[in-house]
GROMACS .gro file of C-alpha atoms in nm:
model
  474
    1MET     CA    1  -0.388  -2.721   3.205
    2THR     CA    2  -0.737  -2.759   3.095
    3THR     CA    3  -0.960  -2.725   2.768
    4PRO     CA    4  -1.041  -2.303   2.790
    5PRO     CA    5  -1.326  -2.128   2.904
    6PRO     CA    6  -1.591  -1.969   2.599
    7GLU     CA    7  -1.495  -1.640   2.699
    8LEU     CA    8  -1.120  -1.744   2.571
    9ALA     CA    9  -1.249  -2.046   2.369
   10VAL     CA   10  -0.978  -2.056   2.051
   11VAL     CA   11  -0.846  -2.327   1.823
   12PRO     CA   12  -0.456  -2.390   1.990
   13PRO     CA   13  -0.224  -2.414   1.739
   14PRO     CA   14   0.010  -2.759   1.631
   15GLY     CA   15   0.248  -2.792   1.950
   16CYS     CA   16   0.060  -2.560   2.178
   17PRO     CA   17   0.071  -2.746   2.511
   18ALA     CA   18  -0.315  -2.796   2.491
   19HIS     CA   19  -0.250  -3.103   2.270
   20VAL     CA   20  -0.014  -3.249   2.517
   21PRO     CA   21  -0.070  -3.529   2.677
   22SER     CA   22   0.022  -3.549   2.983
   23THR     CA   23   0.265  -3.843   2.954
   24ALA     CA   24   0.526  -3.604   2.705
   25LEU     CA   25   0.455  -3.363   2.989
   26THR     CA   26   0.928  -3.257   3.097
   27PRO     CA   27   0.961  -3.353   3.458
   28LEU     CA   28   1.077  -3.054   3.661
   29TYR     CA   29   1.324  -3.393   3.867
   30GLY     CA   30   1.548  -3.645   3.887
   31PRO     CA   31   1.889  -3.636   3.646
   32PRO     CA   32   1.771  -3.334   3.365
   33VAL     CA   33   1.686  -3.066   3.647
   34ALA     CA   34   2.025  -3.159   3.863
   35GLU     CA   35   2.310  -3.215   3.544
   36ASP     CA   36   2.176  -2.948   3.283
   37PRO     CA   37   1.932  -2.762   3.371
   38HIS     CA   38   1.990  -2.463   3.160
   39GLY     CA   39   1.976  -2.681   2.838
   40LEU     CA   40   1.629  -2.797   3.022
   41TYR     CA   41   1.520  -2.461   3.014
   42ALA     CA   42   1.660  -2.332   2.673
   43ARG     CA   43   1.510  -2.603   2.553
   44LEU     CA   44   1.153  -2.591   2.707
   45ARG     CA   45   1.178  -2.174   2.579
   46ALA     CA   46   1.241  -2.322   2.225
   47ARG     CA   47   0.939  -2.556   2.246
   48TYR     CA   48   0.673  -2.354   2.446
   49GLY     CA   49   0.799  -1.974   2.483
   50ALA     CA   50   0.797  -1.853   2.841
   51VAL     CA   51   0.558  -2.026   2.936
   52ALA     CA   52   0.596  -2.422   2.981
   53PRO     CA   53   0.406  -2.776   3.095
   54ILE     CA   54   0.635  -2.955   3.346
   55GLU     CA   55   0.550  -3.249   3.591
   56LEU     CA   56   0.634  -3.236   3.955
   57GLU     CA   57   0.592  -3.570   4.001
   58PRO     CA   58   0.452  -3.859   3.808
   59GLY     CA   59   0.044  -3.759   3.759
   60VAL     CA   60   0.095  -3.414   3.903
   61GLU     CA   61   0.134  -3.088   3.650
   62ALA     CA   62   0.191  -2.738   3.642
   63TRP     CA   63   0.352  -2.452   3.486
   64LEU     CA   64   0.693  -2.352   3.434
   65VAL     CA   65   0.714  -1.970   3.415
   66LEU     CA   66   1.032  -1.938   3.203
   67GLY     CA   67   1.027  -1.570   3.099
   68TYR     CA   68   1.093  -1.220   3.284
   69PRO     CA   69   0.872  -1.012   3.209
   70GLU     CA   70   0.654  -1.302   3.296
   71LEU     CA   71   0.779  -1.379   3.583
   72LEU     CA   72   0.660  -1.037   3.699
   73GLU     CA   73   0.388  -1.034   3.550
   74LEU     CA   74   0.320  -1.312   3.803
   75THR     CA   75   0.401  -1.224   4.125
   76ARG     CA   76   0.250  -0.864   4.100
   77ASN     CA   77  -0.071  -0.966   4.024
   78GLU     CA   78  -0.255  -1.136   4.312
   79GLN     CA   79  -0.615  -1.120   4.148
   80LEU     CA   80  -0.488  -1.341   3.910
   81PHE     CA   81  -0.189  -1.542   4.077
   82SER     CA   82  -0.252  -1.610   4.479
   83LYS     CA   83  -0.016  -1.762   4.708
   84ASP     CA   84  -0.268  -1.942   4.884
   85SER     CA   85  -0.197  -2.309   4.731
   86ARG     CA   86  -0.563  -2.383   4.891
   87ARG     CA   87  -0.673  -2.338   4.573
   88TRP     CA   88  -0.445  -2.610   4.341
   89ARG     CA   89  -0.664  -2.850   4.192
   90VAL     CA   90  -0.425  -3.129   4.224
   91PRO     CA   91  -0.467  -3.160   4.576
   92LEU     CA   92  -0.854  -3.087   4.528
   93GLU     CA   93  -0.884  -3.376   4.342
   94GLY     CA   94  -0.746  -3.622   4.454
   95ARG     CA   95  -0.468  -3.634   4.285
   96LEU     CA   96  -0.192  -3.550   4.507
   97ARG     CA   97   0.006  -3.851   4.740
   98PRO     CA   98  -0.142  -3.872   5.146
   99ASP     CA   99   0.299  -3.946   5.082
  100SER     CA  100   0.375  -3.715   4.794
  101ARG     CA  101   0.745  -3.539   4.838
  102LEU     CA  102   0.576  -3.210   4.686
  103LEU     CA  103   0.372  -3.147   5.053
  104PRO     CA  104   0.637  -2.967   5.274
  105MET     CA  105   0.704  -2.758   4.969
  106THR     CA  106   0.393  -2.676   4.851
  107SER     CA  107   0.116  -2.735   5.201
  108TRP     CA  108  -0.051  -2.403   5.266
  109ARG     CA  109   0.118  -2.264   5.622
  110PRO     CA  110  -0.026  -1.925   5.833
  111THR     CA  111   0.230  -1.789   5.666
  112LEU     CA  112   0.420  -1.436   5.460
  113LEU     CA  113   0.416  -1.699   5.212
  114SER     CA  114   0.062  -1.852   5.229
  115LEU     CA  115  -0.146  -1.487   5.229
  116ASP     CA  116  -0.199  -1.262   5.002
  117GLY     CA  117  -0.284  -0.898   5.130
  118ALA     CA  118  -0.335  -0.758   5.467
  119GLU     CA  119  -0.281  -1.103   5.669
  120HIS     CA  120   0.092  -1.119   5.416
  121GLN     CA  121   0.082  -0.740   5.513
  122ARG     CA  122   0.071  -0.832   5.854
  123LEU     CA  123   0.319  -1.082   5.899
  124ARG     CA  124   0.553  -0.985   5.625
  125ALA     CA  125   0.601  -0.647   5.857
  126ALA     CA  126   0.681  -0.891   6.202
  127VAL     CA  127   0.953  -1.121   5.968
  128SER     CA  128   1.069  -0.822   5.869
  129GLU     CA  129   1.118  -0.558   6.149
  130THR     CA  130   1.299  -0.843   6.335
  131LEU     CA  131   1.554  -0.945   6.105
  132ALA     CA  132   1.596  -0.522   6.133
  133ARG     CA  133   1.744  -0.553   6.508
  134ILE     CA  134   1.991  -0.738   6.445
  135ASP     CA  135   2.286  -0.576   6.447
  136GLN     CA  136   2.485  -0.690   6.150
  137ARG     CA  137   2.858  -0.503   6.222
  138GLN     CA  138   2.839  -0.802   6.471
  139LEU     CA  139   2.697  -1.006   6.300
  140ARG     CA  140   2.959  -0.979   5.994
  141GLU     CA  141   3.170  -1.026   6.318
  142THR     CA  142   3.059  -1.338   6.472
  143THR     CA  143   3.011  -1.540   6.170
  144GLU     CA  144   3.391  -1.468   6.021
  145ALA     CA  145   3.485  -1.520   6.402
  146ALA     CA  146   3.276  -1.887   6.354
  147ALA     CA  147   3.442  -1.903   5.999
  148ASP     CA  148   3.778  -1.910   6.144
  149ALA     CA  149   3.684  -2.144   6.399
  150LEU     CA  150   3.543  -2.395   6.115
  151ILE     CA  151   3.883  -2.386   5.922
  152ASP     CA  152   4.036  -2.463   6.193
  153SER     CA  153   3.877  -2.722   6.301
  154TRP     CA  154   3.984  -2.874   6.010
  155GLY     CA  155   4.344  -3.155   5.976
  156PRO     CA  156   4.630  -3.132   5.878
  157ASP     CA  157   4.623  -3.295   5.524
  158GLY     CA  158   4.599  -2.964   5.315
  159THR     CA  159   4.285  -3.132   5.204
  160ALA     CA  160   3.863  -3.009   5.287
  161ASP     CA  161   3.494  -3.012   5.119
  162LEU     CA  162   3.412  -2.687   5.124
  163ILE     CA  163   3.055  -2.811   5.109
  164ALA     CA  164   3.037  -3.080   5.395
  165GLN     CA  165   3.264  -2.871   5.619
  166TYR     CA  166   3.258  -2.523   5.530
  167ALA     CA  167   2.879  -2.419   5.290
  168ARG     CA  168   2.671  -2.634   5.471
  169GLN     CA  169   2.733  -2.582   5.868
  170LEU     CA  170   2.899  -2.226   5.851
  171PRO     CA  171   2.565  -2.089   5.797
  172LEU     CA  172   2.337  -2.336   5.989
  173LEU     CA  173   2.546  -2.238   6.289
  174VAL     CA  174   2.487  -1.861   6.266
  175PHE     CA  175   2.122  -1.884   6.193
  176THR     CA  176   2.058  -2.140   6.476
  177ARG     CA  177   2.216  -1.918   6.708
  178LEU     CA  178   1.981  -1.622   6.572
  179LEU     CA  179   1.681  -1.836   6.656
  180GLY     CA  180   1.825  -1.930   7.023
  181LEU     CA  181   1.832  -2.271   6.936
  182PRO     CA  182   2.091  -2.491   7.096
  183VAL     CA  183   2.451  -2.548   6.935
  184SER     CA  184   2.380  -2.994   6.949
  185ALA     CA  185   2.045  -2.896   6.741
  186GLY     CA  186   2.244  -2.845   6.407
  187PRO     CA  187   2.378  -3.171   6.246
  188ARG     CA  188   2.037  -3.253   6.277
  189LEU     CA  189   1.816  -2.983   6.122
  190VAL     CA  190   2.051  -3.003   5.856
  191GLU     CA  191   1.948  -3.379   5.801
  192LEU     CA  192   1.572  -3.288   5.780
  193ILE     CA  193   1.672  -2.931   5.560
  194SER     CA  194   1.816  -3.119   5.337
  195HIS     CA  195   1.546  -3.439   5.273
  196PHE     CA  196   1.265  -3.158   5.184
  197VAL     CA  197   1.472  -2.880   4.988
  198ASP     CA  198   1.568  -3.208   4.807
  199SER     CA  199   1.200  -3.347   4.751
  200SER     CA  200   1.400  -3.711   4.948
  201ASP     CA  201   1.117  -4.024   5.046
  202LYS     CA  202   1.199  -3.915   5.388
  203SER     CA  203   1.063  -3.579   5.311
  204VAL     CA  204   0.718  -3.582   5.520
  205PRO     CA  205   0.860  -3.727   5.780
  206ALA     CA  206   1.161  -3.471   5.766
  207ASN     CA  207   0.889  -3.231   5.824
  208ALA     CA  208   0.721  -3.291   6.119
  209GLU     CA  209   1.020  -3.347   6.373
  210PHE     CA  210   1.156  -3.004   6.197
  211GLN     CA  211   0.817  -2.815   6.281
  212ALA     CA  212   0.824  -3.006   6.661
  213ILE     CA  213   1.186  -2.999   6.714
  214LEU     CA  214   1.107  -2.544   6.670
  215ALA     CA  215   0.757  -2.583   6.874
  216ASP     CA  216   0.976  -2.677   7.116
  217LEU     CA  217   1.137  -2.353   7.098
  218VAL     CA  218   0.859  -2.140   7.049
  219ARG     CA  219   0.710  -2.260   7.412
  220SER     CA  220   1.040  -2.213   7.590
  221ARG     CA  221   1.077  -1.846   7.474
  222ARG     CA  222   0.680  -1.814   7.581
  223GLU     CA  223   0.821  -1.888   7.905
  224ARG     CA  224   1.137  -1.774   7.906
  225PRO     CA  225   1.206  -1.450   7.664
  226GLY     CA  226   1.560  -1.413   7.529
  227ALA     CA  227   1.780  -1.186   7.306
  228ASP     CA  228   1.677  -1.379   6.989
  229LEU     CA  229   1.497  -1.367   6.702
  230THR     CA  230   1.220  -1.634   6.768
  231SER     CA  231   1.141  -1.376   7.114
  232TRP     CA  232   1.154  -1.036   6.829
  233LEU     CA  233   0.903  -1.259   6.667
  234LEU     CA  234   0.673  -1.334   6.958
  235ALA     CA  235   0.690  -0.990   7.094
  236HIS     CA  236   0.603  -0.839   6.787
  237PRO     CA  237   0.268  -0.589   6.771
  238ALA     CA  238   0.180  -0.794   6.508
  239GLY     CA  239   0.075  -1.083   6.815
  240MET     CA  240   0.151  -1.424   6.638
  241THR     CA  241  -0.004  -1.702   6.776
  242ASP     CA  242   0.239  -1.981   6.894
  243GLU     CA  243   0.170  -2.199   6.545
  244GLU     CA  244   0.202  -1.915   6.374
  245ALA     CA  245   0.513  -1.818   6.461
  246VAL     CA  246   0.655  -2.193   6.466
  247HIS     CA  247   0.574  -2.206   6.046
  248HIS     CA  248   0.781  -1.868   6.016
  249LEU     CA  249   1.090  -2.008   6.233
  250VAL     CA  250   1.057  -2.271   5.966
  251VAL     CA  251   1.135  -1.979   5.713
  252ILE     CA  252   1.356  -1.799   5.816
  253LEU     CA  253   1.549  -2.106   5.865
  254VAL     CA  254   1.498  -2.340   5.546
  255ALA     CA  255   1.460  -2.039   5.296
  256GLY     CA  256   1.777  -1.899   5.481
  257ASN     CA  257   2.034  -2.122   5.531
  258GLU     CA  258   1.948  -2.329   5.217
  259THR     CA  259   2.018  -1.987   5.042
  260THR     CA  260   2.287  -1.914   5.282
  261ILE     CA  261   2.497  -2.249   5.206
  262ASN     CA  262   2.386  -2.264   4.797
  263TRP     CA  263   2.501  -1.945   4.792
  264THR     CA  264   2.868  -1.998   4.956
  265GLY     CA  265   2.852  -2.272   4.729
  266ASN     CA  266   2.773  -2.215   4.436
  267THR     CA  267   3.038  -1.841   4.526
  268LEU     CA  268   3.292  -2.058   4.574
  269ARG     CA  269   3.302  -2.304   4.243
  270LEU     CA  270   3.270  -1.990   4.045
  271LEU     CA  271   3.597  -1.813   4.208
  272LEU     CA  272   3.775  -2.228   4.168
  273THR     CA  273   3.624  -2.270   3.799
  274ASP     CA  274   3.605  -1.929   3.619
  275ARG     CA  275   3.995  -1.829   3.569
  276ARG     CA  276   3.813  -1.480   3.398
  277PHE     CA  277   3.632  -1.419   3.787
  278ARG     CA  278   3.920  -1.498   3.974
  279ALA     CA  279   4.209  -1.365   3.767
  280THR     CA  280   3.999  -1.023   3.729
  281LEU     CA  281   3.932  -1.052   4.141
  282THR     CA  282   4.323  -1.076   4.238
  283GLY     CA  283   4.347  -0.842   4.030
  284GLY     CA  284   4.145  -0.577   4.171
  285ARG     CA  285   3.923  -0.492   3.930
  286LEU     CA  286   3.635  -0.694   4.058
  287THR     CA  287   3.537  -0.737   4.451
  288VAL     CA  288   3.383  -1.071   4.594
  289SER     CA  289   3.026  -0.834   4.567
  290ASP     CA  290   3.068  -0.881   4.263
  291ALA     CA  291   3.091  -1.212   4.230
  292LEU     CA  292   2.792  -1.234   4.443
  293GLU     CA  293   2.641  -1.117   4.202
  294GLU     CA  294   2.696  -1.270   3.884
  295VAL     CA  295   2.596  -1.636   4.079
  296LEU     CA  296   2.279  -1.484   4.174
  297TRP     CA  297   2.247  -1.413   3.718
  298ARG     CA  298   2.339  -1.755   3.642
  299ASP     CA  299   2.318  -2.043   3.919
  300PRO     CA  300   2.096  -1.872   4.188
  301PRO     CA  301   2.057  -2.090   4.490
  302THR     CA  302   1.648  -2.117   4.444
  303GLN     CA  303   1.672  -2.170   4.140
  304ASN     CA  304   1.271  -2.246   4.058
  305PHE     CA  305   1.012  -2.178   4.334
  306PRO     CA  306   0.718  -2.328   4.447
  307GLY     CA  307   0.473  -2.137   4.380
  308ARG     CA  308   0.191  -1.930   4.280
  309TRP     CA  309  -0.165  -2.069   4.189
  310ALA     CA  310  -0.406  -1.891   3.930
  311THR     CA  311  -0.751  -1.797   4.120
  312SER     CA  312  -0.948  -1.778   3.798
  313ASP     CA  313  -0.869  -1.853   3.432
  314THR     CA  314  -0.653  -1.678   3.220
  315VAL     CA  315  -0.325  -1.639   2.990
  316LEU     CA  316  -0.007  -1.550   3.064
  317GLY     CA  317   0.306  -1.592   2.826
  318GLY     CA  318  -0.013  -1.676   2.521
  319GLN     CA  319  -0.109  -2.086   2.763
  320TYR     CA  320  -0.448  -2.093   2.872
  321ILE     CA  321  -0.413  -2.139   3.259
  322SER     CA  322  -0.729  -2.321   3.402
  323ALA     CA  323  -0.781  -2.209   3.776
  324GLY     CA  324  -0.645  -2.399   4.041
  325ASP     CA  325  -0.357  -2.486   3.802
  326MET     CA  326   0.006  -2.372   3.956
  327LEU     CA  327   0.286  -2.211   3.830
  328VAL     CA  328   0.635  -2.256   3.949
  329LEU     CA  329   0.840  -2.006   3.991
  330GLY     CA  330   1.128  -2.008   3.734
  331LEU     CA  331   1.445  -1.772   3.872
  332ALA     CA  332   1.726  -1.945   3.715
  333ALA     CA  333   1.518  -1.977   3.378
  334ALA     CA  334   1.403  -1.584   3.388
  335ASN     CA  335   1.726  -1.471   3.487
  336ALA     CA  336   1.867  -1.660   3.169
  337ASP     CA  337   1.542  -1.463   2.961
  338PRO     CA  338   1.713  -1.309   2.641
  339SER     CA  339   1.536  -1.054   2.660
  340VAL     CA  340   1.694  -0.865   2.914
  341GLN     CA  341   2.052  -1.012   2.965
  342SER     CA  342   2.300  -0.675   2.845
  343PRO     CA  343   2.582  -0.711   2.574
  344GLU     CA  344   2.762  -0.551   2.895
  345GLY     CA  345   2.751  -0.852   3.095
  346LEU     CA  346   2.624  -0.906   3.486
  347ALA     CA  347   2.862  -0.664   3.637
  348GLY     CA  348   2.618  -0.391   3.870
  349ASN     CA  349   2.383  -0.520   3.759
  350ARG     CA  350   2.104  -0.615   4.030
  351ALA     CA  351   1.814  -0.640   3.854
  352HIS     CA  352   1.775  -1.048   3.828
  353LEU     CA  353   1.497  -1.213   4.009
  354ALA     CA  354   1.713  -1.461   4.251
  355TRP     CA  355   1.507  -1.320   4.510
  356GLY     CA  356   1.161  -1.309   4.390
  357ALA     CA  357   0.952  -0.990   4.325
  358GLY     CA  358   0.688  -0.834   4.397
  359ARG     CA  359   0.529  -0.803   4.731
  360HIS     CA  360   0.670  -1.175   4.830
  361VAL     CA  361   1.020  -1.019   4.775
  362CYS     CA  362   1.231  -1.238   5.001
  363PRO     CA  363   1.303  -1.021   5.359
  364ALA     CA  364   1.631  -1.202   5.434
  365GLN     CA  365   1.819  -1.112   5.192
  366HIS     CA  366   2.054  -0.834   5.384
  367PRO     CA  367   2.167  -1.111   5.607
  368ALA     CA  368   2.213  -1.329   5.417
  369ARG     CA  369   2.409  -1.134   5.164
  370LEU     CA  370   2.633  -1.021   5.437
  371ILE     CA  371   2.684  -1.348   5.553
  372VAL     CA  372   2.777  -1.537   5.204
  373GLU     CA  373   3.028  -1.249   5.200
  374THR     CA  374   3.157  -1.251   5.517
  375ALA     CA  375   3.235  -1.667   5.449
  376VAL     CA  376   3.346  -1.596   5.102
  377GLU     CA  377   3.641  -1.311   5.217
  378THR     CA  378   3.690  -1.532   5.538
  379LEU     CA  379   3.775  -1.851   5.313
  380LEU     CA  380   3.986  -1.646   5.085
  381HIS     CA  381   4.225  -1.457   5.329
  382ARG     CA  382   4.356  -1.767   5.509
  383LEU     CA  383   4.358  -1.987   5.255
  384PRO     CA  384   4.463  -1.798   4.976
  385ASP     CA  385   4.603  -2.051   4.735
  386LEU     CA  386   4.294  -2.274   4.765
  387GLN     CA  387   4.247  -2.508   4.421
  388LEU     CA  388   4.000  -2.752   4.286
  389ALA     CA  389   4.113  -3.074   4.407
  390VAL     CA  390   3.902  -3.238   4.072
  391PRO     CA  391   3.837  -3.172   3.718
  392ALA     CA  392   3.534  -2.890   3.707
  393HIS     CA  393   3.371  -3.102   3.484
  394GLU     CA  394   3.344  -3.407   3.808
  395LEU     CA  395   3.183  -3.192   4.008
  396THR     CA  396   2.778  -3.304   4.070
  397TRP     CA  397   2.504  -3.111   4.196
  398ARG     CA  398   2.243  -3.212   4.466
  399PRO     CA  399   1.868  -3.336   4.206
  400SER     CA  400   1.677  -3.076   4.341
  401PRO     CA  401   1.366  -2.898   4.190
  402TRP     CA  402   1.452  -2.597   4.388
  403SER     CA  403   1.770  -2.586   4.483
  404ARG     CA  404   2.045  -2.557   4.283
  405ALA     CA  405   2.334  -2.666   4.538
  406LEU     CA  406   2.668  -2.868   4.500
  407THR     CA  407   2.676  -3.212   4.630
  408SER     CA  408   3.070  -3.123   4.698
  409LEU     CA  409   3.317  -2.918   4.591
  410PRO     CA  410   3.664  -3.072   4.686
  411VAL     CA  411   3.971  -2.854   4.755
  412LEU     CA  412   4.335  -2.821   4.832
  413TYR     CA  413   4.543  -2.573   4.959
  414SER     CA  414   4.903  -2.517   5.169
  415ALA     CA  415   4.834  -2.367   5.444
  416PHE     CA  416   4.643  -2.126   5.668
  417THR     CA  417   4.719  -1.777   5.708
  418PRO     CA  418   4.640  -1.619   6.066
  419PRO     CA  419   4.261  -1.480   6.126
  420ARG     CA  420   4.249  -1.066   6.088
  421ALA     CA  421   3.995  -1.008   6.374
  422SER     CA  422   3.903  -1.106   6.691
  423VAL     CA  423   3.544  -1.187   6.837
  424PRO     CA  424   3.297  -1.019   6.855
  425GLU     CA  425   3.268  -0.907   7.232
  426ARG     CA  426   2.856  -0.890   7.207
  427SER     CA  427   2.655  -1.133   7.038
  428PRO     CA  428   2.478  -0.995   6.710
  429TRP     CA  429   2.172  -1.048   6.783
  430SER     CA  430   2.147  -0.899   7.092
  431PRO     CA  431   1.987  -0.525   7.062
  432ARG     CA  432   2.206  -0.259   6.987
  433PRO     CA  433   2.373  -0.138   7.367
  434THR     CA  434   2.244   0.197   7.589
  435PRO     CA  435   2.422   0.374   7.850
  436SER     CA  436   2.243   0.163   8.067
  437SER     CA  437   2.212  -0.201   7.875
  438ARG     CA  438   2.386  -0.465   7.993
  439PHE     CA  439   2.443  -0.785   7.808
  440ASP     CA  440   2.637  -1.134   7.811
  441SER     CA  441   2.971  -1.174   7.531
  442ILE     CA  442   3.034  -1.464   7.325
  443PRO     CA  443   3.361  -1.622   7.439
  444SER     CA  444   3.663  -1.605   7.246
  445ALA     CA  445   3.723  -1.809   6.929
  446VAL     CA  446   3.991  -2.060   6.968
  447THR     CA  447   4.292  -1.908   6.833
  448SER     CA  448   4.556  -1.988   6.505
  449THR     CA  449   4.819  -1.977   6.375
  450PRO     CA  450   4.967  -2.116   5.995
  451ARG     CA  451   4.992  -2.438   5.926
  452THR     CA  452   5.090  -2.636   5.677
  453PRO     CA  453   5.045  -3.034   5.560
  454ASP     CA  454   5.377  -3.175   5.783
  455SER     CA  455   5.334  -2.916   6.062
  456GLY     CA  456   5.274  -3.233   6.307
  457THR     CA  457   4.910  -3.098   6.350
  458PRO     CA  458   4.748  -3.381   6.543
  459GLY     CA  459   4.469  -3.527   6.357
  460ARG     CA  460   4.160  -3.332   6.245
  461ARG     CA  461   3.872  -3.332   6.529
  462SER     CA  462   3.525  -3.372   6.458
  463TRP     CA  463   3.366  -2.991   6.350
  464TRP     CA  464   3.072  -2.969   6.510
  465ASN     CA  465   3.277  -3.067   6.886
  466SER     CA  466   3.499  -2.780   6.743
  467LEU     CA  467   3.258  -2.545   6.724
  468ALA     CA  468   3.051  -2.611   7.012
  469GLY     CA  469   3.394  -2.550   7.221
  470TRP     CA  470   3.389  -2.193   7.014
  471TRP     CA  471   3.101  -2.128   7.156
  472CYS     CA  472   3.135  -2.256   7.544
  473GLY     CA  473   3.440  -2.110   7.538
  474ARG     CA  474   3.630  -2.431   7.602
   0.00000   0.00000   0.00000
């Protein structure tokens, strides 16, 4: 974000970012990005166009790419815009604090997120082919059974927080099981992930502890492989080192879990607050899948993502980009670009950029979609009269520059409907059976019956104790 080189030298017009002092940069943190991100993006677009100068934390500048075609250019041109954060000028110039909240999300790691070219393709193949081994039918059935057990753990008072008691717990339960982590690790992992995704003041030590847990898991699976994603990743022909495996588990858990949590919460919010959508859904004119797509357009679970780093001085969206500048993918802003909004609406349209684009498009979108769709469908079946417990305008959002996530979603309901399906007989992370295969089965789920607020059901159990008991067959 400096003066262009001689070959690009043009006198910048008034209002160009070249004339904007660093103290006037728009912050991509704090209340504005939490309370009204769409308004923030609209103001930036009106002032600067498709690429806007921003501040990620005091004294740390970057560019936010707001335009749909510009974001496609950014993600598809590896020659000009690299994933390698070691090119970033800010830390190279000593301007990034050792305890910066940005470190967990921007530090270089030996993963598919930080590499280009052949090395990226090697590691992406390992992750994609490992995820492809999940049995989709069994994953759906097990997610539904886990959702039923979670709902059954709620008390008889007819109230619940769909973020704390559902959206934030269900994906983690499934993902920890997929990776081969003990169910008891779940609560701490939720807390650690929240710290560095929200860029809290505890993000750096939380990131270190998170990686230590996964390093222990990798060492264990090297010695004793199992039928889980960690073991399959280590056994892949790509030949990952232990360090590479740990960092890819971080990617799978953080990206997969956080995205799934937010996607679930935002979809439930849409259904509870948008009468038009709820009516068309219950009337059969739209499906839960349609709701999922609308959320990916309106409020994608990841609204901004770091990032790309310019390999040389260039121009993007009419802005001079200097070598080493950081560019943030404005996924939500690009989806709202007026140039791509269709007058027919968003139904059935999957051209959004919620998963990114180019060679680095998210490899876990299919299992994530299956988990979220199952979570929403199960909840609507079990609690058909679900309604918001507070006015919609009182809902608040987490103060994250990266995630679009509610802090809570309080609801009311009158009774439980019994579960639809029984628990699967085998694990969704086990290979598909062959005539000679033998696999351990998953214990039967806790059964439930319809309940009402005055039914005299015992008080609420700890959600984690309930789920741990369900996994262990208690």
